[in-house]
Every structure is written in structure tokens, then in C-alpha cells.
Amino acid sequence: MTIGHKKQIEILNNFLKKGYIPHAFLFLGPSNIGKTTVAKFFAKKILCLQNKNNSCNCLSCESFQRSLHPDFFIIDAETEIKIRDIKEIESFLSTKPYISKNKVVILANADLMNFFAQNAFLKTLEEPPQNSTIILTASDINKFLPTVLSRLLKIKFYLVDDNDIKKSLDLKNLSKEDVNFVFKMAGGRPGKIIELIENKEKLLKFKRLAKEILNLKNRSLAQRFSYTAGLIKEMDINNTNKNQLFELLEIWIRIIRYNLVLDFVKDKSLNKKELSALFAMEKVYRLLKMSNLNIKIAFNYLMLNI
């Protein structure tokens, strides 16, 4: 089910109507907003044998629904994408389609490709196999080599309106408090909202982490350092496993930003200490995305600025 992104879907449908589909796309936008969901929706339509707009019971669509389509290949990466992953794509594309007229590859979170993987992938982009479409999704365009970017048709995706998300999801089993919290923490990101709705344990964890960051400002510096050391160990955060780190920072950034808005609405003023904490978190988030900044040093810097 796709939520939002009507303009982007319209662009993709127009390619289908014209009978011309570019060889390689880059769906670019924030994480968890539905880029990969739209990519799958588009892939299913490319592979469809009857070119129907809505539900279709052709062999291709039924195979796709059951995740058994021999002409569809997806890598949904959570860690670094290496040359061996690109070799899998090359091997898949080297054979002719079995069911459909085309083959489709989705490389989700393609900004996790390392330098060597991108160079290897460049050959496929420069000499694309016939009747193939490659769809990359990413949130950070700066991670790509210019030579790779130049061979991709870029389509930008944006945060989805919360009202559109609420209309599309069943929120009856959530309390009003939990609904407010979920949209406060993940507003505009259907994927993250669905994850929190379906995973009660994760929702409780998010609520705990949000509460803890607000309480940290009242603790001593030694207590803050002790807290973050324990948190790093608990969440198994390290320089090769940064996914949970970025998720944690996103929770903290959102809760501090939300509190700043509440303060401003109430008193028409901004809490300077919270504003300083927000700037520090956003700075650390950017640095960790762009470099191998030591995680312990990053957290200590944050604790000094809360």
C-alpha cells in the first residue's frame, strides 16, 4: 500500500503510458517515507503482463504478490553494500526474463554502497542490459560518486502529510496518547509510523528514550556520561553499526524540537539551553553521517551541551 507521493506516482505512470521507461532511477528523500514501497509498486507495474492500472491477476502480478517473481530482484540493505552485492545484481540481469518482458532490480538504501561497489555498479549503468530497469532509493545524495549520479533519473520524495497517513492507517488499537506520540516522533514518515504501530515493544522503547533525554538536563555531568555509556552498550552501537545510533539521535532531535515549539507557543520564547542541545544534536548527526567521528566522543560532546 502506497501512502502519499501522488505527484511522484503520476510521473512514473506517465512513463508507463508512453511506453518509455528510463534504465535507471534514483528515488531520493528522507528515510521511512515510502520510497521503497513506491519502487515496488512501480516494479510490479513494469512487470505486469496486462498493463492494468489497478488490481491484476496475471501470472506476473500474482508471482510478485507472493514474492516469487523470477524477473524481480531486491536488495534492501541495512549495512554497507559491497562489490559482492553488485555481482549478484549483475548475475541476475545477465539472463533473459522468464515471465515478463523486462527485469527489475531495486537497490534500497543505495547510499550505503561503498566506493568500490559504486565503481563496480558504474559498468552496469553505463552498459545496461536490454529490457532492464534499476531503481535505487536513498536519503543522502552526497554519498554517491558524481559519475553514478549522472546516469540516474532522480525523482525527489518528501515527507507525507500526517492527515493522509491517518486516513490510510487503522489507529483504533492505539490510545490517543500513543497516537500523538507516534506522530510526534515519526510524523511524515509512513514507514516509521507503521513500524511503531505494529511493534509495541519498539513504541515503549521510543517513549522511554524520549523521556530519558528530557530528564538528562537535570543530572550531573558524570551521570550523563554514565547514562550514554550504558546506552551505547545496551543498543550495541558502534562504528560499523550506526543504524540504531541515527535512530536514537532522530528521537532526541524530534523530542527537543517538539518541546521548543511547545515552549514558544506557551511563552513566545525559546529555551536557550534546549536550543543549544538541538544544535549540538543536529551537528553530531551530520558529522556522523559524513565521517567516522568516534561515537564516544560524539556522545560526550552531546552531554556537555544538554
PDB file of C-alpha atoms in Angstrom:
ATOM      1  CA  MET A   1       0.000   0.000   0.000  1.00  0.00           C
ATOM      2  CA  THR A   2       1.383   3.388  -1.008  1.00  0.00           C
ATOM      3  CA  ILE A   3       0.617   6.408   1.177  1.00  0.00           C
ATOM      4  CA  GLY A   4       1.016   9.863  -0.356  1.00  0.00           C
ATOM      5  CA  HIS A   5       3.535  10.687  -3.120  1.00  0.00           C
ATOM      6  CA  LYS A   6       0.781  11.273  -5.701  1.00  0.00           C
ATOM      7  CA  LYS A   7       2.933  13.507  -7.928  1.00  0.00           C
ATOM      8  CA  GLN A   8       5.805  11.027  -7.969  1.00  0.00           C
ATOM      9  CA  ILE A   9       3.460   8.132  -8.814  1.00  0.00           C
ATOM     10  CA  GLU A  10       1.908  10.223 -11.583  1.00  0.00           C
ATOM     11  CA  ILE A  11       5.365  10.802 -13.104  1.00  0.00           C
ATOM     12  CA  LEU A  12       6.051   7.051 -13.048  1.00  0.00           C
ATOM     13  CA  ASN A  13       2.645   6.200 -14.516  1.00  0.00           C
ATOM     14  CA  ASN A  14       3.304   8.628 -17.371  1.00  0.00           C
ATOM     15  CA  PHE A  15       6.432   6.665 -18.308  1.00  0.00           C
ATOM     16  CA  LEU A  16       4.312   3.508 -18.448  1.00  0.00           C
ATOM     17  CA  LYS A  17       1.658   5.194 -20.601  1.00  0.00           C
ATOM     18  CA  LYS A  18       4.273   6.453 -23.061  1.00  0.00           C
ATOM     19  CA  GLY A  19       5.890   3.027 -23.268  1.00  0.00           C
ATOM     20  CA  TYR A  20       9.279   4.513 -22.421  1.00  0.00           C
ATOM     21  CA  ILE A  21      10.921   3.606 -19.123  1.00  0.00           C
ATOM     22  CA  PRO A  22      14.397   5.002 -18.352  1.00  0.00           C
ATOM     23  CA  HIS A  23      17.003   2.408 -17.485  1.00  0.00           C
ATOM     24  CA  ALA A  24      17.890   3.678 -14.003  1.00  0.00           C
ATOM     25  CA  PHE A  25      16.117   5.764 -11.362  1.00  0.00           C
ATOM     26  CA  LEU A  26      17.129   7.304  -8.053  1.00  0.00           C
ATOM     27  CA  PHE A  27      14.261   7.824  -5.598  1.00  0.00           C
ATOM     28  CA  LEU A  28      15.668  10.401  -3.207  1.00  0.00           C
ATOM     29  CA  GLY A  29      14.200  11.579   0.089  1.00  0.00           C
ATOM     30  CA  PRO A  30      14.102  11.139   3.886  1.00  0.00           C
ATOM     31  CA  SER A  31      14.135   7.619   5.316  1.00  0.00           C
ATOM     32  CA  ASN A  32      10.930   5.692   6.065  1.00  0.00           C
ATOM     33  CA  ILE A  33       8.684   7.843   3.869  1.00  0.00           C
ATOM     34  CA  GLY A  34       7.757   5.107   1.393  1.00  0.00           C
ATOM     35  CA  LYS A  35      10.367   5.314  -1.394  1.00  0.00           C
ATOM     36  CA  THR A  36      10.888   1.548  -1.500  1.00  0.00           C
ATOM     37  CA  THR A  37       7.123   0.939  -1.329  1.00  0.00           C
ATOM     38  CA  VAL A  38       6.623   3.163  -4.383  1.00  0.00           C
ATOM     39  CA  ALA A  39       9.574   1.429  -6.091  1.00  0.00           C
ATOM     40  CA  LYS A  40       7.873  -1.961  -5.584  1.00  0.00           C
ATOM     41  CA  PHE A  41       4.573  -0.538  -6.833  1.00  0.00           C
ATOM     42  CA  PHE A  42       6.342   0.702  -9.982  1.00  0.00           C
ATOM     43  CA  ALA A  43       8.256  -2.567 -10.434  1.00  0.00           C
ATOM     44  CA  LYS A  44       5.024  -4.562 -10.290  1.00  0.00           C
ATOM     45  CA  LYS A  45       3.505  -2.353 -12.994  1.00  0.00           C
ATOM     46  CA  ILE A  46       6.569  -2.645 -15.238  1.00  0.00           C
ATOM     47  CA  LEU A  47       6.428  -6.437 -14.988  1.00  0.00           C
ATOM     48  CA  CYS A  48       2.631  -6.739 -15.393  1.00  0.00           C
ATOM     49  CA  LEU A  49       1.571  -8.754 -18.452  1.00  0.00           C
ATOM     50  CA  GLN A  50      -1.742  -6.961 -18.945  1.00  0.00           C
ATOM     51  CA  ASN A  51      -0.755  -3.332 -18.243  1.00  0.00           C
ATOM     52  CA  LYS A  52      -3.710  -2.779 -15.936  1.00  0.00           C
ATOM     53  CA  ASN A  53      -3.953   0.301 -13.735  1.00  0.00           C
ATOM     54  CA  ASN A  54      -5.408  -1.434 -10.696  1.00  0.00           C
ATOM     55  CA  SER A  55      -5.544  -4.990  -9.377  1.00  0.00           C
ATOM     56  CA  CYS A  56      -4.448  -7.647 -11.825  1.00  0.00           C
ATOM     57  CA  ASN A  57      -4.489 -11.437 -11.620  1.00  0.00           C
ATOM     58  CA  CYS A  58      -1.947 -12.116 -14.355  1.00  0.00           C
ATOM     59  CA  LEU A  59       0.860 -14.605 -13.676  1.00  0.00           C
ATOM     60  CA  SER A  60       3.364 -11.777 -13.208  1.00  0.00           C
ATOM     61  CA  CYS A  61       1.311  -9.827 -10.656  1.00  0.00           C
ATOM     62  CA  GLU A  62       0.379 -12.949  -8.704  1.00  0.00           C
ATOM     63  CA  SER A  63       4.042 -14.027  -8.591  1.00  0.00           C
ATOM     64  CA  PHE A  64       5.044 -10.538  -7.459  1.00  0.00           C
ATOM     65  CA  GLN A  65       2.437 -10.534  -4.683  1.00  0.00           C
ATOM     66  CA  ARG A  66       3.819 -13.833  -3.381  1.00  0.00           C
ATOM     67  CA  SER A  67       7.431 -12.540  -3.578  1.00  0.00           C
ATOM     68  CA  LEU A  68       8.228 -15.295  -6.089  1.00  0.00           C
ATOM     69  CA  HIS A  69       8.734 -13.296  -9.278  1.00  0.00           C
ATOM     70  CA  PRO A  70      11.794 -14.612 -11.170  1.00  0.00           C
ATOM     71  CA  ASP A  71      12.257 -11.295 -13.004  1.00  0.00           C
ATOM     72  CA  PHE A  72      12.375  -9.155  -9.863  1.00  0.00           C
ATOM     73  CA  PHE A  73      15.364  -8.759  -7.544  1.00  0.00           C
ATOM     74  CA  ILE A  74      15.679  -6.547  -4.471  1.00  0.00           C
ATOM     75  CA  ILE A  75      18.500  -5.753  -2.075  1.00  0.00           C
ATOM     76  CA  ASP A  76      17.128  -3.945   0.980  1.00  0.00           C
ATOM     77  CA  ALA A  77      20.373  -3.034   2.682  1.00  0.00           C
ATOM     78  CA  GLU A  78      20.814  -2.139   6.339  1.00  0.00           C
ATOM     79  CA  THR A  79      24.601  -2.246   6.349  1.00  0.00           C
ATOM     80  CA  GLU A  80      27.361  -1.416   3.863  1.00  0.00           C
ATOM     81  CA  ILE A  81      26.695  -2.512   0.280  1.00  0.00           C
ATOM     82  CA  LYS A  82      29.791  -4.207  -1.135  1.00  0.00           C
ATOM     83  CA  ILE A  83      31.039  -5.474  -4.500  1.00  0.00           C
ATOM     84  CA  ARG A  84      29.557  -8.933  -3.873  1.00  0.00           C
ATOM     85  CA  ASP A  85      26.084  -7.352  -3.744  1.00  0.00           C
ATOM     86  CA  ILE A  86      26.682  -5.676  -7.100  1.00  0.00           C
ATOM     87  CA  LYS A  87      27.866  -9.008  -8.527  1.00  0.00           C
ATOM     88  CA  GLU A  88      24.504 -10.518  -7.503  1.00  0.00           C
ATOM     89  CA  ILE A  89      22.703  -7.787  -9.439  1.00  0.00           C
ATOM     90  CA  GLU A  90      24.926  -8.328 -12.484  1.00  0.00           C
ATOM     91  CA  SER A  91      24.294 -12.078 -12.368  1.00  0.00           C
ATOM     92  CA  PHE A  92      20.527 -11.532 -12.135  1.00  0.00           C
ATOM     93  CA  LEU A  93      20.495  -9.136 -15.090  1.00  0.00           C
ATOM     94  CA  SER A  94      22.714 -11.359 -17.244  1.00  0.00           C
ATOM     95  CA  THR A  95      19.839 -13.746 -18.053  1.00  0.00           C
ATOM     96  CA  LYS A  96      16.686 -13.116 -20.073  1.00  0.00           C
ATOM     97  CA  PRO A  97      13.293 -12.529 -18.406  1.00  0.00           C
ATOM     98  CA  TYR A  98      11.276 -15.666 -17.599  1.00  0.00           C
ATOM     99  CA  ILE A  99       7.714 -14.373 -17.197  1.00  0.00           C
ATOM    100  CA  SER A 100       7.665 -10.699 -18.112  1.00  0.00           C
ATOM    101  CA  LYS A 101       9.183  -8.726 -20.953  1.00  0.00           C
ATOM    102  CA  ASN A 102      11.500  -6.931 -18.528  1.00  0.00           C
ATOM    103  CA  LYS A 103      13.621  -7.423 -15.450  1.00  0.00           C
ATOM    104  CA  VAL A 104      13.563  -5.027 -12.486  1.00  0.00           C
ATOM    105  CA  VAL A 105      16.118  -4.500  -9.714  1.00  0.00           C
ATOM    106  CA  ILE A 106      15.550  -2.414  -6.584  1.00  0.00           C
ATOM    107  CA  LEU A 107      18.614  -1.396  -4.581  1.00  0.00           C
ATOM    108  CA  ALA A 108      17.159   0.131  -1.419  1.00  0.00           C
ATOM    109  CA  ASN A 109      19.344   2.382   0.745  1.00  0.00           C
ATOM    110  CA  ALA A 110      21.782   2.594  -2.146  1.00  0.00           C
ATOM    111  CA  ASP A 111      23.674   5.381  -0.378  1.00  0.00           C
ATOM    112  CA  LEU A 112      25.217   2.559   1.691  1.00  0.00           C
ATOM    113  CA  MET A 113      27.277   1.478  -1.341  1.00  0.00           C
ATOM    114  CA  ASN A 114      30.965   1.799  -0.626  1.00  0.00           C
ATOM    115  CA  PHE A 115      33.389   3.340  -3.119  1.00  0.00           C
ATOM    116  CA  PHE A 116      34.340   0.011  -4.711  1.00  0.00           C
ATOM    117  CA  ALA A 117      30.720  -1.120  -5.057  1.00  0.00           C
ATOM    118  CA  GLN A 118      29.810   2.136  -6.798  1.00  0.00           C
ATOM    119  CA  ASN A 119      32.677   1.766  -9.243  1.00  0.00           C
ATOM    120  CA  ALA A 120      31.604  -1.807  -9.988  1.00  0.00           C
ATOM    121  CA  PHE A 121      27.976  -0.710 -10.389  1.00  0.00           C
ATOM    122  CA  LEU A 122      29.010   2.009 -12.819  1.00  0.00           C
ATOM    123  CA  LYS A 123      29.683  -0.575 -15.533  1.00  0.00           C
ATOM    124  CA  THR A 124      26.085  -1.841 -15.315  1.00  0.00           C
ATOM    125  CA  LEU A 125      24.767   1.719 -15.512  1.00  0.00           C
ATOM    126  CA  GLU A 126      26.995   2.547 -18.493  1.00  0.00           C
ATOM    127  CA  GLU A 127      26.133  -0.637 -20.403  1.00  0.00           C
ATOM    128  CA  PRO A 128      22.625  -1.535 -19.223  1.00  0.00           C
ATOM    129  CA  PRO A 129      21.262  -4.940 -20.244  1.00  0.00           C
ATOM    130  CA  GLN A 130      18.286  -4.778 -22.587  1.00  0.00           C
ATOM    131  CA  ASN A 131      14.795  -4.759 -21.064  1.00  0.00           C
ATOM    132  CA  SER A 132      16.030  -3.960 -17.580  1.00  0.00           C
ATOM    133  CA  THR A 133      15.129  -1.262 -15.067  1.00  0.00           C
ATOM    134  CA  ILE A 134      17.131  -0.432 -11.956  1.00  0.00           C
ATOM    135  CA  ILE A 135      15.612   1.601  -9.119  1.00  0.00           C
ATOM    136  CA  LEU A 136      17.823   2.968  -6.363  1.00  0.00           C
ATOM    137  CA  THR A 137      16.431   4.527  -3.185  1.00  0.00           C
ATOM    138  CA  ALA A 138      18.481   6.770  -0.927  1.00  0.00           C
ATOM    139  CA  SER A 139      18.288   9.539   1.643  1.00  0.00           C
ATOM    140  CA  ASP A 140      21.770  11.061   1.209  1.00  0.00           C
ATOM    141  CA  ILE A 141      22.721  12.180  -2.303  1.00  0.00           C
ATOM    142  CA  ASN A 142      26.189  13.223  -1.108  1.00  0.00           C
ATOM    143  CA  LYS A 143      27.212   9.575  -0.655  1.00  0.00           C
ATOM    144  CA  PHE A 144      27.174   8.927  -4.418  1.00  0.00           C
ATOM    145  CA  LEU A 145      30.001   9.344  -6.911  1.00  0.00           C
ATOM    146  CA  PRO A 146      29.201  12.064  -9.486  1.00  0.00           C
ATOM    147  CA  THR A 147      29.691   9.511 -12.275  1.00  0.00           C
ATOM    148  CA  VAL A 148      26.984   7.299 -10.758  1.00  0.00           C
ATOM    149  CA  LEU A 149      24.574  10.189 -10.180  1.00  0.00           C
ATOM    150  CA  SER A 150      24.917  11.374 -13.765  1.00  0.00           C
ATOM    151  CA  ARG A 151      23.442   8.097 -15.023  1.00  0.00           C
ATOM    152  CA  LEU A 152      20.347   8.118 -12.808  1.00  0.00           C
ATOM    153  CA  LEU A 153      16.992   9.809 -13.336  1.00  0.00           C
ATOM    154  CA  LYS A 154      16.346  11.485  -9.996  1.00  0.00           C
ATOM    155  CA  ILE A 155      12.850  11.713  -8.505  1.00  0.00           C
ATOM    156  CA  LYS A 156      12.563  13.539  -5.186  1.00  0.00           C
ATOM    157  CA  PHE A 157      10.268  12.324  -2.412  1.00  0.00           C
ATOM    158  CA  TYR A 158       9.099  14.369   0.569  1.00  0.00           C
ATOM    159  CA  LEU A 159       7.526  13.856   3.990  1.00  0.00           C
ATOM    160  CA  VAL A 160       3.879  12.805   3.731  1.00  0.00           C
ATOM    161  CA  ASP A 161       1.082  14.927   5.183  1.00  0.00           C
ATOM    162  CA  ASP A 162       0.031  13.468   8.555  1.00  0.00           C
ATOM    163  CA  ASN A 163      -3.656  13.683   7.610  1.00  0.00           C
ATOM    164  CA  ASP A 164      -3.014  11.479   4.561  1.00  0.00           C
ATOM    165  CA  ILE A 165      -1.261   8.948   6.793  1.00  0.00           C
ATOM    166  CA  LYS A 166      -4.075   8.943   9.368  1.00  0.00           C
ATOM    167  CA  LYS A 167      -6.668   8.349   6.636  1.00  0.00           C
ATOM    168  CA  SER A 168      -4.722   5.334   5.365  1.00  0.00           C
ATOM    169  CA  LEU A 169      -3.975   3.581   8.672  1.00  0.00           C
ATOM    170  CA  ASP A 170      -6.074   1.818  11.292  1.00  0.00           C
ATOM    171  CA  LEU A 171      -5.245   3.586  14.565  1.00  0.00           C
ATOM    172  CA  LYS A 172      -8.158   2.220  16.613  1.00  0.00           C
ATOM    173  CA  ASN A 173      -5.978  -0.013  18.779  1.00  0.00           C
ATOM    174  CA  LEU A 174      -3.782   2.892  19.897  1.00  0.00           C
ATOM    175  CA  SER A 175      -4.599   5.234  22.750  1.00  0.00           C
ATOM    176  CA  LYS A 176      -4.875   8.927  21.950  1.00  0.00           C
ATOM    177  CA  GLU A 177      -1.635   9.461  23.874  1.00  0.00           C
ATOM    178  CA  ASP A 178       0.198   6.851  21.791  1.00  0.00           C
ATOM    179  CA  VAL A 179      -1.188   8.242  18.509  1.00  0.00           C
ATOM    180  CA  ASN A 180       0.047  11.719  19.457  1.00  0.00           C
ATOM    181  CA  PHE A 181       3.448  10.335  20.451  1.00  0.00           C
ATOM    182  CA  VAL A 182       3.839   8.262  17.264  1.00  0.00           C
ATOM    183  CA  PHE A 183       3.117  11.241  15.022  1.00  0.00           C
ATOM    184  CA  LYS A 184       5.308  13.482  17.152  1.00  0.00           C
ATOM    185  CA  MET A 185       8.222  11.061  16.769  1.00  0.00           C
ATOM    186  CA  ALA A 186       7.658   9.935  13.179  1.00  0.00           C
ATOM    187  CA  GLY A 187       5.334  12.457  11.575  1.00  0.00           C
ATOM    188  CA  GLY A 188       5.537  12.473   7.789  1.00  0.00           C
ATOM    189  CA  ARG A 189       7.182   9.027   7.660  1.00  0.00           C
ATOM    190  CA  PRO A 190       4.572   6.315   6.985  1.00  0.00           C
ATOM    191  CA  GLY A 191       7.143   3.523   7.254  1.00  0.00           C
ATOM    192  CA  LYS A 192       8.288   4.527  10.726  1.00  0.00           C
ATOM    193  CA  ILE A 193       4.710   5.129  11.920  1.00  0.00           C
ATOM    194  CA  ILE A 194       3.620   1.667  10.727  1.00  0.00           C
ATOM    195  CA  GLU A 195       6.674   0.143  12.435  1.00  0.00           C
ATOM    196  CA  LEU A 196       5.787   1.773  15.769  1.00  0.00           C
ATOM    197  CA  ILE A 197       2.108   0.831  15.482  1.00  0.00           C
ATOM    198  CA  GLU A 198       2.918  -2.817  14.758  1.00  0.00           C
ATOM    199  CA  ASN A 199       5.777  -3.144  17.255  1.00  0.00           C
ATOM    200  CA  LYS A 200       4.564  -2.343  20.777  1.00  0.00           C
ATOM    201  CA  GLU A 201       7.983  -3.122  22.246  1.00  0.00           C
ATOM    202  CA  LYS A 202       9.654  -0.571  19.984  1.00  0.00           C
ATOM    203  CA  LEU A 203       6.986   2.026  20.781  1.00  0.00           C
ATOM    204  CA  LEU A 204       7.641   1.591  24.518  1.00  0.00           C
ATOM    205  CA  LYS A 205      11.397   1.871  23.866  1.00  0.00           C
ATOM    206  CA  PHE A 206      10.904   5.119  21.925  1.00  0.00           C
ATOM    207  CA  LYS A 207       8.773   6.536  24.751  1.00  0.00           C
ATOM    208  CA  ARG A 208      11.435   5.596  27.311  1.00  0.00           C
ATOM    209  CA  LEU A 209      14.264   7.173  25.295  1.00  0.00           C
ATOM    210  CA  ALA A 210      12.253  10.355  24.744  1.00  0.00           C
ATOM    211  CA  LYS A 211      11.562  10.658  28.471  1.00  0.00           C
ATOM    212  CA  GLU A 212      15.190   9.978  29.403  1.00  0.00           C
ATOM    213  CA  ILE A 213      16.632  12.719  27.198  1.00  0.00           C
ATOM    214  CA  LEU A 214      14.348  15.285  28.842  1.00  0.00           C
ATOM    215  CA  ASN A 215      15.436  14.127  32.299  1.00  0.00           C
ATOM    216  CA  LEU A 216      19.159  14.234  31.450  1.00  0.00           C
ATOM    217  CA  LYS A 217      19.341  18.025  31.674  1.00  0.00           C
ATOM    218  CA  ASN A 218      18.684  17.751  35.429  1.00  0.00           C
ATOM    219  CA  ARG A 219      21.510  15.278  36.032  1.00  0.00           C
ATOM    220  CA  SER A 220      25.177  15.873  36.781  1.00  0.00           C
ATOM    221  CA  LEU A 221      27.754  15.608  34.003  1.00  0.00           C
ATOM    222  CA  ALA A 222      29.098  12.359  35.498  1.00  0.00           C
ATOM    223  CA  GLN A 223      25.576  10.884  35.471  1.00  0.00           C
ATOM    224  CA  ARG A 224      25.096  11.923  31.838  1.00  0.00           C
ATOM    225  CA  PHE A 225      28.366  10.284  30.779  1.00  0.00           C
ATOM    226  CA  SER A 226      27.416   7.124  32.695  1.00  0.00           C
ATOM    227  CA  TYR A 227      23.982   7.072  31.043  1.00  0.00           C
ATOM    228  CA  THR A 228      25.329   7.323  27.493  1.00  0.00           C
ATOM    229  CA  ALA A 229      27.996   4.673  28.158  1.00  0.00           C
ATOM    230  CA  GLY A 230      25.250   2.293  29.273  1.00  0.00           C
ATOM    231  CA  LEU A 231      23.064   3.235  26.322  1.00  0.00           C
ATOM    232  CA  ILE A 232      25.832   2.561  23.788  1.00  0.00           C
ATOM    233  CA  LYS A 233      26.305  -0.898  25.309  1.00  0.00           C
ATOM    234  CA  GLU A 234      22.551  -1.621  25.538  1.00  0.00           C
ATOM    235  CA  MET A 235      21.863  -0.678  21.908  1.00  0.00           C
ATOM    236  CA  ASP A 236      25.082  -2.269  20.599  1.00  0.00           C
ATOM    237  CA  ILE A 237      26.078   0.996  18.940  1.00  0.00           C
ATOM    238  CA  ASN A 238      29.490   1.007  17.245  1.00  0.00           C
ATOM    239  CA  ASN A 239      31.245   2.492  14.220  1.00  0.00           C
ATOM    240  CA  THR A 240      30.143  -0.394  11.991  1.00  0.00           C
ATOM    241  CA  ASN A 241      26.552  -0.470  13.264  1.00  0.00           C
ATOM    242  CA  LYS A 242      25.248   3.091  13.165  1.00  0.00           C
ATOM    243  CA  ASN A 243      21.616   2.445  12.261  1.00  0.00           C
ATOM    244  CA  GLN A 244      20.440   2.422  15.879  1.00  0.00           C
ATOM    245  CA  LEU A 245      22.621   5.446  16.598  1.00  0.00           C
ATOM    246  CA  PHE A 246      20.927   7.531  13.914  1.00  0.00           C
ATOM    247  CA  GLU A 247      17.523   6.312  15.064  1.00  0.00           C
ATOM    248  CA  LEU A 248      18.364   7.364  18.627  1.00  0.00           C
ATOM    249  CA  LEU A 249      19.564  10.804  17.535  1.00  0.00           C
ATOM    250  CA  GLU A 250      16.429  11.265  15.431  1.00  0.00           C
ATOM    251  CA  ILE A 251      14.280  10.515  18.510  1.00  0.00           C
ATOM    252  CA  TRP A 252      16.225  13.029  20.589  1.00  0.00           C
ATOM    253  CA  ILE A 253      16.161  15.702  17.889  1.00  0.00           C
ATOM    254  CA  ARG A 254      12.409  15.337  17.394  1.00  0.00           C
ATOM    255  CA  ILE A 255      11.561  15.450  21.121  1.00  0.00           C
ATOM    256  CA  ILE A 256      13.752  18.518  21.748  1.00  0.00           C
ATOM    257  CA  ARG A 257      12.365  20.248  18.650  1.00  0.00           C
ATOM    258  CA  TYR A 258       8.804  19.447  19.750  1.00  0.00           C
ATOM    259  CA  ASN A 259       9.439  20.842  23.243  1.00  0.00           C
ATOM    260  CA  LEU A 260      10.883  24.030  21.764  1.00  0.00           C
ATOM    261  CA  VAL A 261       7.708  24.533  19.741  1.00  0.00           C
ATOM    262  CA  LEU A 262       5.542  23.945  22.837  1.00  0.00           C
ATOM    263  CA  ASP A 263       7.605  26.463  24.820  1.00  0.00           C
ATOM    264  CA  PHE A 264       7.316  29.037  22.058  1.00  0.00           C
ATOM    265  CA  VAL A 265       3.541  28.600  21.757  1.00  0.00           C
ATOM    266  CA  LYS A 266       3.168  28.915  25.526  1.00  0.00           C
ATOM    267  CA  ASP A 267       5.609  31.735  26.368  1.00  0.00           C
ATOM    268  CA  LYS A 268       6.520  33.202  22.944  1.00  0.00           C
ATOM    269  CA  SER A 269      10.159  32.494  23.768  1.00  0.00           C
ATOM    270  CA  LEU A 270      12.735  29.780  23.131  1.00  0.00           C
ATOM    271  CA  ASN A 271      14.560  27.836  25.827  1.00  0.00           C
ATOM    272  CA  LYS A 272      18.209  28.677  25.093  1.00  0.00           C
ATOM    273  CA  LYS A 273      19.522  25.517  26.745  1.00  0.00           C
ATOM    274  CA  GLU A 274      17.231  23.271  24.707  1.00  0.00           C
ATOM    275  CA  LEU A 275      18.060  25.238  21.557  1.00  0.00           C
ATOM    276  CA  SER A 276      21.772  24.680  22.238  1.00  0.00           C
ATOM    277  CA  ALA A 277      21.110  20.963  22.770  1.00  0.00           C
ATOM    278  CA  LEU A 278      19.199  20.773  19.478  1.00  0.00           C
ATOM    279  CA  PHE A 279      22.028  22.464  17.543  1.00  0.00           C
ATOM    280  CA  ALA A 280      24.563  20.079  19.128  1.00  0.00           C
ATOM    281  CA  MET A 281      22.490  17.008  18.214  1.00  0.00           C
ATOM    282  CA  GLU A 282      21.986  18.133  14.622  1.00  0.00           C
ATOM    283  CA  LYS A 283      25.708  18.900  14.312  1.00  0.00           C
ATOM    284  CA  VAL A 284      26.713  15.464  15.642  1.00  0.00           C
ATOM    285  CA  TYR A 285      24.138  13.771  13.394  1.00  0.00           C
ATOM    286  CA  ARG A 286      25.619  15.467  10.304  1.00  0.00           C
ATOM    287  CA  LEU A 287      29.209  14.699  11.324  1.00  0.00           C
ATOM    288  CA  LEU A 288      28.442  11.033  11.975  1.00  0.00           C
ATOM    289  CA  LYS A 289      26.744  10.791   8.573  1.00  0.00           C
ATOM    290  CA  MET A 290      29.704  12.371   6.794  1.00  0.00           C
ATOM    291  CA  SER A 291      32.675  10.957   8.715  1.00  0.00           C
ATOM    292  CA  ASN A 292      33.962   8.291  11.089  1.00  0.00           C
ATOM    293  CA  LEU A 293      33.675  10.509  14.144  1.00  0.00           C
ATOM    294  CA  ASN A 294      34.310   8.470  17.298  1.00  0.00           C
ATOM    295  CA  ILE A 295      30.929   7.635  18.836  1.00  0.00           C
ATOM    296  CA  LYS A 296      32.052   8.012  22.460  1.00  0.00           C
ATOM    297  CA  ILE A 297      33.479  11.467  21.713  1.00  0.00           C
ATOM    298  CA  ALA A 298      30.260  12.390  19.903  1.00  0.00           C
ATOM    299  CA  PHE A 299      28.101  11.389  22.872  1.00  0.00           C
ATOM    300  CA  ASN A 300      30.359  13.160  25.368  1.00  0.00           C
ATOM    301  CA  TYR A 301      30.075  16.328  23.275  1.00  0.00           C
ATOM    302  CA  LEU A 302      26.291  15.994  23.362  1.00  0.00           C
ATOM    303  CA  MET A 303      26.222  15.533  27.131  1.00  0.00           C
ATOM    304  CA  LEU A 304      28.293  18.703  27.560  1.00  0.00           C
ATOM    305  CA  ASN A 305      25.691  20.648  25.587  1.00  0.00           C
ATOM    306  CA  ILE A 306      22.475  19.370  27.170  1.00  0.00           C
TER     307      ILE A 306
END
